[in-house]
GROMACS .gro file of C-alpha atoms in nm:
model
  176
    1UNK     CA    1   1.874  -3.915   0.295
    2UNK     CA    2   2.194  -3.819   0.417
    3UNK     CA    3   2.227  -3.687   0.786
    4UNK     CA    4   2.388  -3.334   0.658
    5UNK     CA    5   2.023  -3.308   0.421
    6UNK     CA    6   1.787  -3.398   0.714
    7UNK     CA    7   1.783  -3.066   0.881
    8UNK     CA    8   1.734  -2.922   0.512
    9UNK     CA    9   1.326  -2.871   0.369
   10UNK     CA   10   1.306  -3.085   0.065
   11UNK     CA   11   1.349  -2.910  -0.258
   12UNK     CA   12   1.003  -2.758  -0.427
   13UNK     CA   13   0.923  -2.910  -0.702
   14UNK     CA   14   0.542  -2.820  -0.775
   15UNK     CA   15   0.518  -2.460  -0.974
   16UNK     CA   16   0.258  -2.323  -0.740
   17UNK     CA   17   0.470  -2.406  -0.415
   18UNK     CA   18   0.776  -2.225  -0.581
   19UNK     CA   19   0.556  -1.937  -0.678
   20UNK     CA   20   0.419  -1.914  -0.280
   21UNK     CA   21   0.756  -2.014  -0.213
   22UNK     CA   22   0.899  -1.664  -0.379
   23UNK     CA   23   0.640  -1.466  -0.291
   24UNK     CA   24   0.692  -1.506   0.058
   25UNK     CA   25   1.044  -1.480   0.014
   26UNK     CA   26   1.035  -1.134  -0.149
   27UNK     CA   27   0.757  -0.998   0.109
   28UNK     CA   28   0.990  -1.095   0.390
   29UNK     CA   29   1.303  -0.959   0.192
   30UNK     CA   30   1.077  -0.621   0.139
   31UNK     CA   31   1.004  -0.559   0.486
   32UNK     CA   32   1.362  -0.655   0.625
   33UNK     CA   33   1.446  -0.392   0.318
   34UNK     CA   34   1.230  -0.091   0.413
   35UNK     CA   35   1.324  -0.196   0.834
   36UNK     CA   36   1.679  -0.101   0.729
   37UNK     CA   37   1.616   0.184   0.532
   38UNK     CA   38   1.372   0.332   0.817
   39UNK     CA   39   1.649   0.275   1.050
   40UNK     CA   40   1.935   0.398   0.860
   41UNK     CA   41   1.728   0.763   0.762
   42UNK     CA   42   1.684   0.759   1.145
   43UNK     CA   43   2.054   0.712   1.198
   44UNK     CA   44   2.170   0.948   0.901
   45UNK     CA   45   1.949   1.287   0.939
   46UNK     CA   46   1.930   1.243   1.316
   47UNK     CA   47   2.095   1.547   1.518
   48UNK     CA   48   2.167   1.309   1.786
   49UNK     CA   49   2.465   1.210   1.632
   50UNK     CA   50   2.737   1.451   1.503
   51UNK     CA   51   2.702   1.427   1.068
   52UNK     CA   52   2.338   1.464   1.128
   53UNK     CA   53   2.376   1.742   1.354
   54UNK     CA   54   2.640   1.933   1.150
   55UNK     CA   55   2.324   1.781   0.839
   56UNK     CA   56   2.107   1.949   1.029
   57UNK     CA   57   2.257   2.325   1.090
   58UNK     CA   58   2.386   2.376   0.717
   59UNK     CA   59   2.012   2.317   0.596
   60UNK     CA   60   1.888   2.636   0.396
   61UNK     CA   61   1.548   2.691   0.657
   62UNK     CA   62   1.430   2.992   0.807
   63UNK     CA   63   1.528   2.894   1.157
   64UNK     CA   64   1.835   2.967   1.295
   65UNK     CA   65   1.958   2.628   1.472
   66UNK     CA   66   2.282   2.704   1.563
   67UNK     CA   67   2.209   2.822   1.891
   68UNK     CA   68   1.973   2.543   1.966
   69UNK     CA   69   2.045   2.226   2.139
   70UNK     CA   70   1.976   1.888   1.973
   71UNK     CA   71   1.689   1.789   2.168
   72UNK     CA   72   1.553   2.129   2.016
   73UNK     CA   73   1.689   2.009   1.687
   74UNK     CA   74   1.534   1.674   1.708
   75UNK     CA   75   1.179   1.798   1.806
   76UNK     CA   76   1.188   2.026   1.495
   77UNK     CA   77   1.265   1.726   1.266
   78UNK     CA   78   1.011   1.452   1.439
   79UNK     CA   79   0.761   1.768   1.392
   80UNK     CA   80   0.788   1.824   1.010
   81UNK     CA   81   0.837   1.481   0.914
   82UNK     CA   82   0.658   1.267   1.141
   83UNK     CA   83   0.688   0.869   1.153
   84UNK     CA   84   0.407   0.773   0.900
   85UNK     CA   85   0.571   0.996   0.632
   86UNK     CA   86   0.931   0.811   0.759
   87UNK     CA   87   0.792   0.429   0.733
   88UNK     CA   88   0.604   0.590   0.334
   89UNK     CA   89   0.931   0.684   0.288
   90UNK     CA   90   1.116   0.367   0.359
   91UNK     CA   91   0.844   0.144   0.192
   92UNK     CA   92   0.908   0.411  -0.165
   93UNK     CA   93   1.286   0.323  -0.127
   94UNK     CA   94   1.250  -0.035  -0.124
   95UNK     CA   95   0.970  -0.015  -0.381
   96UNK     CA   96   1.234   0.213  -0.602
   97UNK     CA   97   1.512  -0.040  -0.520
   98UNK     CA   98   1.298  -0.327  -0.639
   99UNK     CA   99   1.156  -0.184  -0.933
  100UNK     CA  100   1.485  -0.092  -1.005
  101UNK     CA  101   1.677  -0.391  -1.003
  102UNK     CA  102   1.401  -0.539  -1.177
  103UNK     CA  103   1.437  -0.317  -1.476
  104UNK     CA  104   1.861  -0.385  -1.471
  105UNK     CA  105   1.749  -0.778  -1.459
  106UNK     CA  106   1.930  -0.902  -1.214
  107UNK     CA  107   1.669  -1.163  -1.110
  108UNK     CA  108   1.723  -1.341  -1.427
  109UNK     CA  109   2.103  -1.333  -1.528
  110UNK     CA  110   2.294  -1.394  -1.181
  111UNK     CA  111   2.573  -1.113  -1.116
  112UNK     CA  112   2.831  -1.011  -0.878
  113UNK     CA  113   2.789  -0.762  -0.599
  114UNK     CA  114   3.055  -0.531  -0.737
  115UNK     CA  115   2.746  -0.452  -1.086
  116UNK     CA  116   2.527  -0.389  -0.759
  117UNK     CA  117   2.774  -0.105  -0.603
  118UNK     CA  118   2.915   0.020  -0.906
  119UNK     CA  119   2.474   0.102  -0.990
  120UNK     CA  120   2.424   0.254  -0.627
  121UNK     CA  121   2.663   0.457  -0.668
  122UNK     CA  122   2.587   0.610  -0.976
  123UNK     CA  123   2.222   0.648  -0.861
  124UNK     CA  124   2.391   0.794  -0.536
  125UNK     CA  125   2.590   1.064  -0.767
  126UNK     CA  126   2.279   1.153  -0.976
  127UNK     CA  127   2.026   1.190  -0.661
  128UNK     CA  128   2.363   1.404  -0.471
  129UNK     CA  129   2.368   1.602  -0.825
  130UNK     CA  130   2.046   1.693  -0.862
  131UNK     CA  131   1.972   1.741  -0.455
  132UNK     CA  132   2.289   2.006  -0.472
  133UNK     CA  133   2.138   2.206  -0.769
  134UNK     CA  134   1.837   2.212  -0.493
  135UNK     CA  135   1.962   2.342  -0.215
  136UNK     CA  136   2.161   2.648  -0.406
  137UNK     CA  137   2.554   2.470  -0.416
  138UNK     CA  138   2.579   2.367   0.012
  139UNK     CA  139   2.847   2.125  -0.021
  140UNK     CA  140   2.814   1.897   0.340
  141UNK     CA  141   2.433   1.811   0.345
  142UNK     CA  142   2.478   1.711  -0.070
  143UNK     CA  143   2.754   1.536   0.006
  144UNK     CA  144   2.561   1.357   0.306
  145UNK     CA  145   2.281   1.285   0.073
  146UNK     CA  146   2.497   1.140  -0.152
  147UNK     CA  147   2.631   0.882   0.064
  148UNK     CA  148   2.278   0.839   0.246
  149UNK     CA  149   2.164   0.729  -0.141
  150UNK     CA  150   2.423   0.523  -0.234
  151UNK     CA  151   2.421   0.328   0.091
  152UNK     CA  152   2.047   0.299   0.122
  153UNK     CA  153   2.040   0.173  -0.242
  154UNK     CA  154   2.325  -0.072  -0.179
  155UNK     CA  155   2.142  -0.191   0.151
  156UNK     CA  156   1.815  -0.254  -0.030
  157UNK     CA  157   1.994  -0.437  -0.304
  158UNK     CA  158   2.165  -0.652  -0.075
  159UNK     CA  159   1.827  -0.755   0.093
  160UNK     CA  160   1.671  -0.826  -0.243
  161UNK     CA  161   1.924  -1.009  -0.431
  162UNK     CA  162   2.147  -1.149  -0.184
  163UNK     CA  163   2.150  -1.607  -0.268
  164UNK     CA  164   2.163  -1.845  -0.004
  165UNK     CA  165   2.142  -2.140  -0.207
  166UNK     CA  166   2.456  -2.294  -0.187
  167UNK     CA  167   2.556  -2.144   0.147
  168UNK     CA  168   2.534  -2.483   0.444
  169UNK     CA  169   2.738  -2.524   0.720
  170UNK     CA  170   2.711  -2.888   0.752
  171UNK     CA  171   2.897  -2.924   0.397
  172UNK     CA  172   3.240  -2.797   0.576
  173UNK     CA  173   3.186  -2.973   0.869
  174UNK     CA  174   3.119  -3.264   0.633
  175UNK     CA  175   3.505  -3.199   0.423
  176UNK     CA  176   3.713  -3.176   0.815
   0.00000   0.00000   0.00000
């Protein structure tokens, strides 16, 4: 054994080991996904910052918000979606994500990042599409949705499908 290889775990040879191997893999990858996807819903429809604030007062609800302050804004929003339906939520995006990725096979036939955005954002454009036909033609919060899908979907992706295989450091150091 080579001293760049000792600080590397053998590699798995026995099927079952592999199959653990994976499966704790993807459970890890699944949480880290849905983590990200909590936090960035948190970060995106939040009226603490300014696009979820200007989000937040072109919404098509019966109370007027624009005289409110944002601590006023953000009680409203914890209050009708509370953090049990925000972690469901996360877990459904990473489940969708998955399943999704699953279906355009990209665990079997190994493909560049740009297949990965050029999908998001589709998905992004369809869910913006059909979220503006919802909310009666308001430009700004279908536009903000759209971005919110894309990048959640590219995020998720990332987490699922992203190789370190061949990545080492000790190889370069190694080559100087």
């Amino acid at each position: 054994m080579e001293d760049s290889e000792q600080y590397w775990l053998k590699k798995v040879e026995d099927k079952e080991e592999c199959w653990l191997s994976y499966g704790i893999q993807m459970t890890f990858r699944f949480i880290w996904s849905s983590f990200l996807i909590g936090h960035l819903f948190d970060f995106m429809f939040s009226a603490i910052w300014m696009h979820g604030y200007v989000w937040a007062l072109n919404q098509y609800i019966d109370i007027d918000l624009s005289e409110k302050s944002t601590v006023v804004i953000v009680e409203h929003h914890l209050k009708v979606v509370g953090i049990k339906e925000r972690i469901l939520h996360s877990i459904l995006i990473s489940s969708a994500v998955l399943g999704m990725c699953l279906m355009c096979k990209y665990h079997r036939v190994s493909q560049n990042i740009w297949k990965l955005l050029r999908l998001s954002m589709a998905l992004g454009a369809l869910c913006g599409l059909s979220r503006c036909c919802q909310m009666k033609q308001r430009l700004y919060p279908a536009l903000h949705e759209i971005f919110y899908s894309y990048l959640a979907f590219f995020i998720s992706g990332v987490c699922f499908l992203v190789q370190f295989d061949d990545l080492t450091l000790r190889k370069k150091e190694k080559r100087e």
